[in-house]
Amino acid sequence: MDYYIVHGGKKLSGEVQISGSKNAALPLIAASLLISGEVILENVPDLMDIRTIKDLVESLGAMVEYDNKKKIMSIATPKITNIEAPYDLVKTMRASTYVMGPLLARVGEARVSMPGGCAIGQRPIDIHLSGFESLGAQMSLEHGVVHAQVQGKKLQGSTFRFRIVSVGATANVMMAAVLAKGTTRLENCAMEPEIVNLAGFLNAAGAKIQGAGTKDIVIEGVKQLHSLRYKVIPDRIETGTFLLAGAITRGKVLVNGCDPVTVDALLMELHRIGYHLDVKKNSIEVTPGKQLHGVDIKTKVFPGFPTDLQSPMMSLMCTLPGLSVMIEDIFENRYTHIGELLRMGADIIVENGVAIVRGGQQLTGAQIMMTDLRAGAALVLAALAADGESEIRRIYHTDRGYEELEAKLQALGGKVERRTGGKG
Ligand code: EPZ
């Protein structure tokens, strides 16, 4: 299995180009199941998770071609040939549940394995299922598989309030409702940019969705969707990760091809810490100010500070003079990077979900292990700032969600090398 050797202590400098968003591309690929004609998606990143959802939609009847050089994926699904997302795929990638809404809308039936727990918490799908029920689907759980079925094959528009804000449930129920009879009103929706991108895609295919990007979304059902060409938005979490990579090494990094509005909460925190930010329409440059200090942050739903940047931000906190506080408020178990940071000399204690970081310690290179995608990014950042060599195992986690991570870091002067072999 591949691993990284990172030699820390070098200030990153230069420019980096941001890829298409993984979390925006995944629902678009699933939503293509709603359309019998050709869907052409631009700016699709070449990532493990993208290949997993490609395999999944192909197993359901889609014909997919992916040009990983041009980042263009074309998908056509004249007919749904299978209605089941098997456990093998769902367990490797929770976003496999995204096929449920499109399948229910198109053929009135879906079978999807329950995802079960994952590294960052229980992550149930009860809200997705209640949303489908409100549209008239009947649910049963058989041997770990959720079987959803619509009497008369057609979902019926309704009013549904999400119990808590959920990105996945908002996307899934929205995809289900576009072909339903009548009007659907969704309340307490996620407002993340990935939801706006999905609504834009569906509307460009002929759907009638209003309000995406606000708490309330109204969907007027239509009979069918048509072919389209559509572009995936830049990855806001990759954007944030590279800004933090520049920040943690006290370098000067220009992040190109991003959408600054989508990382506003991070920019505010970097500014509070003492970094200079030069923000243009599609780029952000970060440089350190004269005096940096600790900060207190709580993760929130968009437009708040994203949970996906909590762990990379904590790596930065370890290097800031003074105390910093982090509260993870979205997932119950998203602190698995802390044990590894402690091995690198960090001083962090966690009490009742609050992480208190005593910063300013010089991190030192160590043998460390990724536990999930964003925890993995946090370790790569810490290793870049550390004194000496780090060996980072289980890099299949970052391969799921960061396109050409080591090549991009190397271009900024980071000493990150992928090696093959060893225990994984
Ligand atoms: C999406 O996950 C992202 N994944 C996550 O990114 C991201 O961390 C998360 O949104 C929050 O921003 C994709 O877009 C593929 P939620 P999702 O439903 O949709 C609870 C990454 O690293 N909940 O908004 O699964 C849930 O347990 C990944 O790229 C229920 O209780 O997140 C969590 O506490 C990791 N029941 C909260 O809601 C449900 O039915 C928010 O989760 C659904 C969710």
mmCIF file of N, CA, C and O in Angstrom, residues 91-134:
data_model
loop_
_atom_site.group_PDB
_atom_site.id
_atom_site.type_symbol
_atom_site.label_atom_id
_atom_site.label_comp_id
_atom_site.label_asym_id
_atom_site.label_seq_id
_atom_site.Cartn_x
_atom_site.Cartn_y
_atom_site.Cartn_z
ATOM 1 N N LYS A 91 -20.748 0.695 1.776
ATOM 2 C CA LYS A 91 -19.862 0.720 2.952
ATOM 3 C C LYS A 91 -18.556 1.460 2.643
ATOM 4 O O LYS A 91 -17.980 2.079 3.519
ATOM 5 N N THR A 92 -18.101 1.444 1.385
ATOM 6 C CA THR A 92 -16.870 2.197 1.085
ATOM 7 C C THR A 92 -17.172 3.673 0.896
ATOM 8 O O THR A 92 -16.307 4.518 1.090
ATOM 9 N N MET A 93 -18.413 3.990 0.504
ATOM 10 C CA MET A 93 -18.728 5.402 0.276
ATOM 11 C C MET A 93 -20.202 5.669 0.572
ATOM 12 O O MET A 93 -21.088 5.250 -0.153
ATOM 13 N N ARG A 94 -20.425 6.408 1.665
ATOM 14 C CA ARG A 94 -21.797 6.735 2.088
ATOM 15 C C ARG A 94 -22.605 7.446 1.013
ATOM 16 O O ARG A 94 -23.813 7.296 0.916
ATOM 17 N N ALA A 95 -21.897 8.249 0.187
ATOM 18 C CA ALA A 95 -22.609 9.020 -0.838
ATOM 19 C C ALA A 95 -23.305 8.112 -1.849
ATOM 20 O O ALA A 95 -24.084 8.587 -2.678
ATOM 21 N N SER A 96 -23.057 6.787 -1.779
ATOM 22 C CA SER A 96 -23.794 5.838 -2.636
ATOM 23 C C SER A 96 -25.296 5.964 -2.401
ATOM 24 O O SER A 96 -26.092 5.642 -3.281
ATOM 25 N N THR A 97 -25.681 6.417 -1.201
ATOM 26 C CA THR A 97 -27.118 6.556 -0.904
ATOM 27 C C THR A 97 -27.768 7.627 -1.794
ATOM 28 O O THR A 97 -28.983 7.704 -1.867
ATOM 29 N N TYR A 98 -26.938 8.441 -2.475
ATOM 30 C CA TYR A 98 -27.479 9.465 -3.378
ATOM 31 C C TYR A 98 -28.270 8.886 -4.548
ATOM 32 O O TYR A 98 -28.981 9.627 -5.222
ATOM 33 N N VAL A 99 -28.114 7.596 -4.830
ATOM 34 C CA VAL A 99 -28.871 7.058 -5.975
ATOM 35 C C VAL A 99 -30.325 6.790 -5.603
ATOM 36 O O VAL A 99 -31.162 6.565 -6.471
ATOM 37 N N MET A 100 -30.611 6.829 -4.304
ATOM 38 C CA MET A 100 -31.960 6.457 -3.860
ATOM 39 C C MET A 100 -33.037 7.422 -4.376
ATOM 40 O O MET A 100 -34.072 6.992 -4.905
ATOM 41 N N GLY A 101 -32.792 8.730 -4.210
ATOM 42 C CA GLY A 101 -33.772 9.727 -4.671
ATOM 43 C C GLY A 101 -34.037 9.593 -6.168
ATOM 44 O O GLY A 101 -35.195 9.473 -6.598
ATOM 45 N N PRO A 102 -32.965 9.589 -7.013
ATOM 46 C CA PRO A 102 -33.187 9.453 -8.457
ATOM 47 C C PRO A 102 -33.906 8.154 -8.841
ATOM 48 O O PRO A 102 -34.779 8.165 -9.703
ATOM 49 N N LEU A 103 -33.560 7.035 -8.186
ATOM 50 C CA LEU A 103 -34.221 5.763 -8.539
ATOM 51 C C LEU A 103 -35.708 5.827 -8.205
ATOM 52 O O LEU A 103 -36.561 5.406 -8.994
ATOM 53 N N LEU A 104 -36.032 6.367 -7.015
ATOM 54 C CA LEU A 104 -37.446 6.471 -6.612
ATOM 55 C C LEU A 104 -38.214 7.350 -7.586
ATOM 56 O O LEU A 104 -39.344 7.051 -7.955
ATOM 57 N N ALA A 105 -37.570 8.453 -8.009
ATOM 58 C CA ALA A 105 -38.244 9.381 -8.922
ATOM 59 C C ALA A 105 -38.459 8.737 -10.289
ATOM 60 O O ALA A 105 -39.505 8.883 -10.898
ATOM 61 N N ARG A 106 -37.448 8.011 -10.745
ATOM 62 C CA ARG A 106 -37.510 7.520 -12.139
ATOM 63 C C ARG A 106 -38.307 6.223 -12.264
ATOM 64 O O ARG A 106 -39.096 6.071 -13.196
ATOM 65 N N VAL A 107 -38.093 5.266 -11.344
ATOM 66 C CA VAL A 107 -38.783 3.967 -11.499
ATOM 67 C C VAL A 107 -39.621 3.580 -10.281
ATOM 68 O O VAL A 107 -40.188 2.490 -10.237
ATOM 69 N N GLY A 108 -39.675 4.450 -9.263
ATOM 70 C CA GLY A 108 -40.561 4.183 -8.129
ATOM 71 C C GLY A 108 -40.071 3.112 -7.171
ATOM 72 O O GLY A 108 -40.821 2.647 -6.308
ATOM 73 N N GLU A 109 -38.824 2.726 -7.263
ATOM 74 C CA GLU A 109 -38.320 1.682 -6.365
ATOM 75 C C GLU A 109 -36.804 1.781 -6.225
ATOM 76 O O GLU A 109 -36.104 2.080 -7.194
ATOM 77 N N ALA A 110 -36.319 1.534 -5.008
ATOM 78 C CA ALA A 110 -34.866 1.531 -4.787
ATOM 79 C C ALA A 110 -34.547 0.600 -3.632
ATOM 80 O O ALA A 110 -35.312 0.497 -2.675
ATOM 81 N N ARG A 111 -33.412 -0.065 -3.753
ATOM 82 C CA ARG A 111 -32.910 -0.876 -2.631
ATOM 83 C C ARG A 111 -31.478 -0.419 -2.360
ATOM 84 O O ARG A 111 -30.629 -0.472 -3.238
ATOM 85 N N VAL A 112 -31.256 0.060 -1.141
ATOM 86 C CA VAL A 112 -29.935 0.590 -0.795
ATOM 87 C C VAL A 112 -29.534 0.040 0.566
ATOM 88 O O VAL A 112 -30.304 0.134 1.531
ATOM 89 N N SER A 113 -28.344 -0.544 0.644
ATOM 90 C CA SER A 113 -27.863 -1.052 1.929
ATOM 91 C C SER A 113 -27.748 0.090 2.926
ATOM 92 O O SER A 113 -27.337 1.193 2.558
ATOM 93 N N MET A 114 -28.078 -0.197 4.192
ATOM 94 C CA MET A 114 -27.883 0.820 5.231
ATOM 95 C C MET A 114 -26.382 1.061 5.364
ATOM 96 O O MET A 114 -25.608 0.118 5.429
ATOM 97 N N PRO A 115 -25.943 2.328 5.410
ATOM 98 C CA PRO A 115 -24.506 2.572 5.449
ATOM 99 C C PRO A 115 -23.804 2.089 6.720
ATOM 100 O O PRO A 115 -22.634 1.753 6.684
ATOM 101 N N GLY A 116 -24.498 2.051 7.842
ATOM 102 C CA GLY A 116 -23.818 1.658 9.079
ATOM 103 C C GLY A 116 -22.939 2.786 9.594
ATOM 104 O O GLY A 116 -22.911 3.877 9.015
ATOM 105 N N GLY A 117 -22.174 2.511 10.644
ATOM 106 C CA GLY A 117 -21.321 3.562 11.233
ATOM 107 C C GLY A 117 -20.133 3.842 10.329
ATOM 108 O O GLY A 117 -19.846 3.096 9.395
ATOM 109 N N CYS A 118 -19.458 4.955 10.562
ATOM 110 C CA CYS A 118 -18.236 5.234 9.799
ATOM 111 C C CYS A 118 -17.253 5.925 10.722
ATOM 112 O O CYS A 118 -17.571 6.190 11.882
ATOM 113 N N ALA A 119 -16.080 6.224 10.205
ATOM 114 C CA ALA A 119 -14.998 6.733 11.063
ATOM 115 C C ALA A 119 -15.363 8.026 11.783
ATOM 116 O O ALA A 119 -14.825 8.315 12.843
ATOM 117 N N ILE A 120 -16.285 8.818 11.233
ATOM 118 C CA ILE A 120 -16.561 10.107 11.879
ATOM 119 C C ILE A 120 -17.874 10.111 12.660
ATOM 120 O O ILE A 120 -18.341 11.152 13.089
ATOM 121 N N GLY A 121 -18.474 8.943 12.853
ATOM 122 C CA GLY A 121 -19.680 8.881 13.690
ATOM 123 C C GLY A 121 -20.708 7.919 13.107
ATOM 124 O O GLY A 121 -20.441 7.213 12.144
ATOM 125 N N GLN A 122 -21.889 7.922 13.700
ATOM 126 C CA GLN A 122 -22.940 6.979 13.288
ATOM 127 C C GLN A 122 -23.481 7.304 11.894
ATOM 128 O O GLN A 122 -23.734 6.431 11.089
ATOM 129 N N ARG A 123 -23.683 8.578 11.632
ATOM 130 C CA ARG A 123 -24.181 9.063 10.335
ATOM 131 C C ARG A 123 -25.358 8.247 9.789
ATOM 132 O O ARG A 123 -25.250 7.598 8.735
ATOM 133 N N PRO A 124 -26.497 8.284 10.471
ATOM 134 C CA PRO A 124 -27.670 7.562 9.974
ATOM 135 C C PRO A 124 -28.249 8.219 8.719
ATOM 136 O O PRO A 124 -27.812 9.306 8.334
ATOM 137 N N ILE A 125 -29.241 7.545 8.081
ATOM 138 C CA ILE A 125 -29.899 8.155 6.916
ATOM 139 C C ILE A 125 -31.401 8.318 7.161
ATOM 140 O O ILE A 125 -32.187 8.391 6.230
ATOM 141 N N ASP A 126 -31.771 8.358 8.460
ATOM 142 C CA ASP A 126 -33.202 8.438 8.801
ATOM 143 C C ASP A 126 -33.894 9.655 8.168
ATOM 144 O O ASP A 126 -35.064 9.577 7.765
ATOM 145 N N ILE A 127 -33.171 10.771 8.055
ATOM 146 C CA ILE A 127 -33.815 11.985 7.527
ATOM 147 C C ILE A 127 -34.090 11.826 6.024
ATOM 148 O O ILE A 127 -35.131 12.249 5.534
ATOM 149 N N HIS A 128 -33.161 11.178 5.316
ATOM 150 C CA HIS A 128 -33.400 10.908 3.887
ATOM 151 C C HIS A 128 -34.701 10.082 3.764
ATOM 152 O O HIS A 128 -35.574 10.391 2.948
ATOM 153 N N LEU A 129 -34.796 9.049 4.608
ATOM 154 C CA LEU A 129 -35.922 8.114 4.485
ATOM 155 C C LEU A 129 -37.245 8.792 4.850
ATOM 156 O O LEU A 129 -38.257 8.593 4.174
ATOM 157 N N SER A 130 -37.242 9.631 5.906
ATOM 158 C CA SER A 130 -38.488 10.343 6.259
ATOM 159 C C SER A 130 -38.912 11.256 5.124
ATOM 160 O O SER A 130 -40.105 11.409 4.847
ATOM 161 N N GLY A 131 -37.930 11.872 4.458
ATOM 162 C CA GLY A 131 -38.248 12.758 3.330
ATOM 163 C C GLY A 131 -38.922 11.968 2.207
ATOM 164 O O GLY A 131 -39.933 12.411 1.650
ATOM 165 N N PHE A 132 -38.374 10.792 1.889
ATOM 166 C CA PHE A 132 -38.984 9.965 0.835
ATOM 167 C C PHE A 132 -40.393 9.537 1.244
ATOM 168 O O PHE A 132 -41.307 9.508 0.415
ATOM 169 N N GLU A 133 -40.559 9.203 2.538
ATOM 170 C CA GLU A 133 -41.897 8.796 3.025
ATOM 171 C C GLU A 133 -42.907 9.907 2.830
ATOM 172 O O GLU A 133 -44.042 9.675 2.445
ATOM 173 N N SER A 134 -42.442 11.153 3.112
ATOM 174 C CA SER A 134 -43.388 12.266 2.983
ATOM 175 C C SER A 134 -43.825 12.444 1.520
ATOM 176 O O SER A 134 -44.875 12.997 1.244
#
